[in-house]
Amino acid sequence: MPRIAADRLKQTVREVFAAAGCRPPEEERVAHYLVESNLVGHDSHGVIRVATYVAWLREGKVLANQKPTVVTESDTLAVLDGNFGFGQTIGESAVKLGIEKAQAQGVAVIALRNCGHLGRIGDWPTLAAEANLVSLHFVNTSGAGNLVAPYGGIDRRLSANPIAAGVPRAGTWPMIVDISTSAVAEGKIRVALHRGDRVPAGSIIDPEGNPTDDPRVFYGPPPGAILPFGGHKGYALGMLAEVFAGALTGGGCTQPGITRLSNGMLSIYLDPARFVDNDGFQNEVRRYIEFVKGARTVAADGKILIPGEIEALNRERRLAEGIELDETTWRHLTETCQTLGVSPLVAAG
């Protein structure tokens, strides 16, 4: 597979979105978060999305250069309308507002609706953790993201509904949880499709409800569905995320007949220093992580990782070695560059 340095890839993606109509700093934000997803190993939310984002811009399904509108606000709460702007812009603005309120008041809740694709949700608790805040985020898709069958069902009725959380750690990378409540994220099915791979068994079903590991069957036509992770447990969490991020934000829960992808996100921010002594909090987090990592491993050469650690390791390695892109993603990027008059990508030698 072609390999490219992260900074070069980011520059090309920035030029693509500038040519597509994004003004500073939006084109930089979109490029940053997409390439960051590749760096940490989540290619499903990286530059594989570029061609789709540009198509959405042309079709008016996402709007460039938008700012969130404040619907209602207090010292600790805000409801924001994203005006169908890029999630990388609107999401960052919403998170920064939550950080500002939590730093001032100790706690904050931000409800965001009508936002373009928010990308890798793990970016948002990471941003909060860098400001020494604990955070929890629920996300849904009210329209085009109808992908997941309910527990015991066949037809699509939920979106992938990720839940993410972050814990700051003094002097090192934060503990980040970022999980889809579906057995697999749709973007990872798309990556498997591009690479000619199968998806994990028990993740998807065909249009009649039969298990399959073929991503082509999932996309159809007619399409199949993704299963919830962990059976009824993931289904229950997905329903909660749907209500928290959809009904409570005012953006709406998953429904048929809508072709525009719209994300909602409910975010809760906490300042640990308002609850306990901050040094004591950090010491207890450190002690507990050491206790967990000290568990015996099944494999003789095994290693216990904590949430967010594999992303930190991937980032270090890919910064040094470059980012590999599958041939389909490379081709789509090249075609998008040609369409917009941007210099094409050149693989590392």
Coordinates of C-alpha atoms in Angstrom, one line a residue:
M1 CA 0.0 0.0 0.0
P2 CA 1.2 3.6 -0.7
R3 CA 2.8 5.3 2.3
I4 CA 2.9 9.1 2.9
A5 CA 4.3 11.3 5.6
A6 CA 1.6 12.7 7.9
D7 CA 2.5 16.4 7.4
R8 CA 2.5 16.0 3.6
L9 CA -0.9 14.2 3.7
K10 CA -2.3 16.9 6.0
Q11 CA -1.1 19.6 3.6
T12 CA -2.8 18.0 0.6
V13 CA -6.1 17.5 2.5
R14 CA -6.0 21.1 3.6
E15 CA -5.5 22.2 0.0
V16 CA -8.4 20.0 -1.1
F17 CA -10.8 21.6 1.4
A18 CA -9.5 25.1 0.6
A19 CA -10.2 24.5 -3.1
A20 CA -13.7 23.1 -2.2
G21 CA -14.6 26.4 -0.5
C22 CA -13.5 26.1 3.1
R23 CA -11.9 29.3 4.5
P24 CA -9.2 29.5 7.2
P25 CA -9.2 28.1 9.7
E26 CA -11.8 25.5 8.7
E27 CA -9.7 23.7 6.0
E28 CA -6.9 23.3 8.6
R29 CA -9.2 21.9 11.2
V30 CA -10.8 19.4 8.9
A31 CA -7.4 18.3 7.6
H32 CA -6.0 18.1 11.2
Y33 CA -8.7 15.9 12.6
L34 CA -8.9 13.5 9.5
V35 CA -5.2 12.9 9.4
E36 CA -5.1 12.6 13.2
S37 CA -7.5 9.7 12.9
N38 CA -5.1 8.0 10.5
L39 CA -2.2 8.7 12.8
V40 CA -3.8 7.0 15.8
G41 CA -4.9 4.0 13.7
H42 CA -8.5 4.7 13.1
D43 CA -8.4 4.8 9.3
S44 CA -12.1 4.5 9.2
H45 CA -12.5 8.1 10.3
G46 CA -9.4 9.5 8.5
V47 CA -8.8 10.6 4.9
I48 CA -11.0 7.8 3.6
R49 CA -13.7 10.4 4.3
V50 CA -12.3 13.2 2.0
A51 CA -14.1 12.3 -1.2
T52 CA -17.4 11.8 0.7
Y53 CA -17.0 15.2 2.5
V54 CA -16.3 17.0 -0.8
A55 CA -19.4 15.3 -2.4
W56 CA -21.5 16.4 0.6
L57 CA -20.3 20.0 0.1
R58 CA -21.3 19.9 -3.6
E59 CA -24.7 18.4 -2.7
G60 CA -25.4 20.9 0.1
K61 CA -25.5 18.2 2.7
V62 CA -22.8 19.9 4.7
L63 CA -22.1 23.6 4.6
A64 CA -18.7 25.3 4.7
N65 CA -17.6 28.0 7.1
Q66 CA -20.4 27.7 9.6
K67 CA -20.5 28.7 13.2
P68 CA -22.7 27.2 15.9
T69 CA -25.8 29.2 16.9
V70 CA -26.5 29.4 20.6
V71 CA -30.1 28.3 21.2
T72 CA -30.0 28.7 25.0
E73 CA -27.2 29.2 27.5
S74 CA -26.5 29.5 31.2
D75 CA -23.3 29.5 33.3
T76 CA -23.1 25.7 33.1
L77 CA -25.2 24.7 30.1
A78 CA -25.6 25.5 26.4
V79 CA -27.7 24.2 23.6
L80 CA -26.0 24.8 20.2
D81 CA -27.3 24.4 16.6
G82 CA -24.5 23.4 14.3
N83 CA -26.2 24.7 11.2
F84 CA -25.0 21.6 9.3
G85 CA -21.4 22.8 9.3
F86 CA -18.4 20.6 9.3
G87 CA -18.2 18.6 12.5
Q88 CA -14.5 19.3 12.8
T89 CA -15.3 23.0 13.1
I90 CA -18.6 22.9 15.0
G91 CA -17.5 20.1 17.3
E92 CA -14.3 21.8 18.3
S93 CA -16.2 25.0 19.0
A94 CA -18.7 23.1 21.1
V95 CA -16.0 21.3 23.1
K96 CA -14.1 24.5 23.7
L97 CA -17.3 26.1 25.1
G98 CA -17.8 23.2 27.4
I99 CA -14.1 23.4 28.6
E100 CA -14.5 27.2 29.2
K101 CA -17.7 26.7 31.3
A102 CA -16.3 23.7 33.3
Q103 CA -13.1 25.5 34.1
A104 CA -15.2 28.4 35.4
Q105 CA -18.0 26.5 37.2
G106 CA -16.6 23.0 37.8
V107 CA -19.2 21.3 35.6
A108 CA -20.8 21.9 32.2
V109 CA -23.2 20.3 29.8
I110 CA -23.3 21.1 26.1
A111 CA -26.0 19.8 23.8
L112 CA -25.2 20.1 20.1
R113 CA -27.6 19.4 17.3
N114 CA -27.8 19.6 13.5
C115 CA -24.0 19.1 13.0
G116 CA -22.1 17.7 10.1
H117 CA -20.1 14.5 10.6
L118 CA -18.2 14.8 13.9
G119 CA -15.5 12.5 12.8
R120 CA -13.6 10.4 15.4
I121 CA -15.4 11.1 18.6
G122 CA -12.3 10.3 20.7
D123 CA -10.9 13.7 19.5
W124 CA -13.3 15.5 21.8
P125 CA -12.5 13.9 25.2
T126 CA -8.9 14.2 24.2
L127 CA -9.3 17.9 23.7
A128 CA -11.0 18.2 27.1
A129 CA -8.4 16.0 28.8
E130 CA -5.7 18.4 27.5
A131 CA -7.5 21.0 29.6
N132 CA -7.4 18.7 32.6
L133 CA -11.1 17.9 32.5
V134 CA -12.9 14.6 32.7
S135 CA -15.6 14.3 29.9
L136 CA -18.3 12.0 28.6
H137 CA -19.9 12.3 25.2
F138 CA -22.9 10.6 23.6
V139 CA -23.4 10.9 19.8
N140 CA -26.2 9.9 17.4
T141 CA -27.1 10.4 13.7
S142 CA -30.7 11.5 13.1
G143 CA -30.8 10.9 9.3
A144 CA -28.5 9.0 6.9
G145 CA -26.7 7.0 9.6
N146 CA -29.5 4.5 10.1
L147 CA -27.3 1.4 10.2
V148 CA -27.9 -0.8 13.2
A149 CA -30.6 -3.5 13.9
P150 CA -32.1 -3.6 17.4
Y151 CA -31.3 -6.7 19.5
G152 CA -33.3 -9.6 18.1
G153 CA -34.3 -7.6 14.9
I154 CA -33.3 -7.5 11.3
D155 CA -34.1 -4.0 10.0
R156 CA -32.0 -0.9 10.6
R157 CA -33.4 1.3 13.4
L158 CA -30.3 2.9 15.2
S159 CA -27.2 4.7 14.2
A160 CA -23.8 3.5 15.4
N161 CA -24.2 5.8 18.4
P162 CA -20.6 6.1 19.8
I163 CA -19.9 6.9 23.4
A164 CA -16.6 8.5 24.3
A165 CA -15.0 9.5 27.6
G166 CA -11.6 10.9 28.7
V167 CA -9.5 11.1 31.8
P168 CA -6.5 13.5 32.0
R169 CA -3.2 12.0 33.2
A170 CA -0.4 14.2 34.4
G171 CA 2.6 14.3 32.1
T172 CA 1.4 11.7 29.6
W173 CA -1.4 10.9 27.2
P174 CA -5.0 10.7 28.6
M175 CA -7.1 7.6 29.1
I176 CA -9.6 7.7 26.2
V177 CA -12.5 5.4 25.7
D178 CA -14.2 5.7 22.2
I179 CA -16.6 3.0 21.3
S180 CA -19.4 2.5 18.9
T181 CA -22.4 0.9 20.5
S182 CA -22.6 -1.2 17.3
A183 CA -20.5 -4.3 16.9
V184 CA -18.4 -2.5 14.4
A185 CA -18.3 1.1 13.1
E186 CA -19.6 1.6 9.5
G187 CA -16.3 3.2 8.6
K188 CA -14.4 0.0 9.5
I189 CA -16.7 -1.9 7.2
R190 CA -15.8 0.5 4.5
V191 CA -12.1 0.1 5.1
A192 CA -12.6 -3.7 4.9
L193 CA -14.5 -3.2 1.6
H194 CA -11.6 -1.1 0.2
R195 CA -9.0 -3.6 1.3
G196 CA -10.9 -6.8 0.2
D197 CA -11.0 -8.0 3.8
R198 CA -13.8 -9.6 5.8
V199 CA -15.4 -8.1 8.9
P200 CA -15.3 -9.8 12.3
A201 CA -17.8 -12.6 12.7
G202 CA -21.0 -11.6 14.5
S203 CA -20.8 -8.0 13.4
I204 CA -23.2 -7.7 10.5
I205 CA -26.2 -9.5 9.0
D206 CA -27.6 -9.7 5.4
P207 CA -31.0 -8.3 4.4
E208 CA -32.7 -11.5 5.7
G209 CA -31.0 -11.4 9.1
N210 CA -28.4 -14.1 8.3
P211 CA -24.9 -13.7 9.7
T212 CA -22.2 -12.6 7.2
D213 CA -18.7 -11.3 7.2
D214 CA -18.8 -9.9 3.7
P215 CA -18.8 -6.1 3.6
R216 CA -20.3 -6.2 0.1
V217 CA -23.4 -7.9 1.5
F218 CA -23.8 -5.2 4.1
Y219 CA -23.9 -2.4 1.5
G220 CA -26.1 -4.3 -0.9
P221 CA -28.4 -3.6 -2.5
P222 CA -30.5 -4.4 -0.7
P223 CA -28.4 -3.5 2.4
G224 CA -27.9 -5.5 5.5
A225 CA -27.4 -4.2 9.0
I226 CA -24.8 -3.9 11.8
L227 CA -25.5 -5.8 15.0
P228 CA -25.2 -4.1 18.4
F229 CA -22.1 -5.0 20.4
G230 CA -22.6 -7.4 23.3
G231 CA -26.2 -8.2 22.3
H232 CA -28.8 -6.6 24.5
K233 CA -26.2 -4.6 26.5
G234 CA -24.9 -2.7 23.5
Y235 CA -28.4 -2.3 22.2
A236 CA -29.4 -0.7 25.5
L237 CA -26.4 1.7 25.4
G238 CA -27.2 2.6 21.8
M239 CA -30.8 3.4 22.7
L240 CA -29.5 5.7 25.5
A241 CA -27.1 7.4 23.2
E242 CA -29.8 7.9 20.7
V243 CA -32.1 9.6 23.2
F244 CA -29.4 11.6 24.9
A245 CA -27.8 12.9 21.7
G246 CA -31.0 13.0 19.6
A247 CA -34.1 13.8 21.7
L248 CA -32.4 15.8 24.5
T249 CA -30.4 18.0 22.1
G250 CA -33.4 18.7 19.9
G251 CA -31.7 17.2 16.8
G252 CA -34.0 14.2 16.6
C253 CA -33.4 10.4 16.9
T254 CA -32.7 8.2 13.9
Q255 CA -35.6 8.2 11.4
P256 CA -36.2 7.0 7.8
G257 CA -36.4 9.2 4.7
I258 CA -33.6 11.6 5.6
T259 CA -30.6 11.6 3.3
R260 CA -28.6 14.3 5.0
L261 CA -26.2 13.0 7.8
S262 CA -26.7 15.1 10.9
N263 CA -24.9 14.4 14.2
G264 CA -26.1 15.3 17.7
M265 CA -23.8 15.2 20.7
L266 CA -24.5 15.6 24.4
S267 CA -21.3 16.3 26.3
I268 CA -20.6 16.5 30.1
Y269 CA -17.5 18.1 31.5
L270 CA -16.1 17.8 35.0
D271 CA -13.2 19.5 36.7
P272 CA -11.6 16.8 39.0
A273 CA -10.1 19.6 41.2
R274 CA -13.7 20.6 42.2
F275 CA -14.4 17.1 43.5
V276 CA -11.1 16.0 45.1
D277 CA -7.6 17.3 45.5
N278 CA -6.1 17.2 42.0
D279 CA -2.8 15.6 43.1
G280 CA -4.8 13.0 44.9
F281 CA -6.9 12.3 41.8
Q282 CA -3.9 11.9 39.6
N283 CA -2.1 9.7 42.1
E284 CA -5.2 7.4 42.4
V285 CA -5.6 7.2 38.6
R286 CA -1.8 6.3 38.4
R287 CA -2.0 3.8 41.1
Y288 CA -5.0 2.0 39.6
I289 CA -3.6 1.9 36.2
E290 CA -0.4 0.3 37.6
F291 CA -2.5 -2.2 39.4
V292 CA -4.5 -3.1 36.3
K293 CA -1.3 -3.4 34.1
G294 CA 0.2 -5.7 36.7
A295 CA -2.3 -8.4 35.9
R296 CA -0.9 -11.7 34.6
T297 CA -1.2 -12.1 30.9
V298 CA -2.6 -15.0 29.0
A299 CA 0.3 -14.9 26.5
A300 CA 3.8 -15.2 27.9
D301 CA 4.9 -12.1 26.0
G302 CA 1.5 -10.3 26.4
K303 CA 1.0 -6.8 27.6
I304 CA -2.0 -5.1 29.3
L305 CA -3.0 -1.9 27.5
I306 CA -5.3 0.7 28.9
P307 CA -7.8 2.7 26.9
G308 CA -6.1 5.1 24.6
E309 CA -2.7 3.4 24.8
I310 CA -2.9 1.7 21.4
E311 CA -3.7 5.0 19.8
A312 CA -0.7 6.7 21.5
L313 CA 1.6 3.9 20.3
N314 CA 0.1 4.0 16.7
R315 CA 0.6 7.8 16.6
E316 CA 4.2 7.5 17.6
R317 CA 4.9 4.8 15.0
R318 CA 3.0 6.4 12.1
L319 CA 4.6 9.8 12.7
A320 CA 8.0 8.1 12.3
E321 CA 7.1 5.7 9.5
G322 CA 4.3 7.5 7.6
I323 CA 0.7 6.6 7.0
E324 CA -0.3 3.7 4.8
L325 CA -3.4 4.1 2.6
D326 CA -5.2 1.4 0.8
E327 CA -5.3 1.6 -3.0
T328 CA -9.0 2.6 -3.2
T329 CA -8.5 5.5 -0.7
W330 CA -5.4 6.6 -2.6
R331 CA -7.3 6.5 -5.9
H332 CA -10.2 8.5 -4.5
L333 CA -7.9 11.1 -3.0
T334 CA -6.0 11.4 -6.3
E335 CA -9.3 11.8 -8.3
T336 CA -10.5 14.4 -5.8
C337 CA -7.2 16.4 -6.1
Q338 CA -7.5 16.3 -9.9
T339 CA -11.1 17.5 -9.9
L340 CA -10.2 20.5 -7.6
G341 CA -6.9 21.3 -9.3
V342 CA -4.8 20.3 -6.3
S343 CA -1.3 18.8 -6.7
P344 CA -1.6 15.0 -6.5
L345 CA -0.3 12.9 -3.7
V346 CA 3.2 11.4 -4.0
A347 CA 4.0 8.3 -2.1
A348 CA 7.1 8.2 0.1
G349 CA 10.1 6.7 -1.6

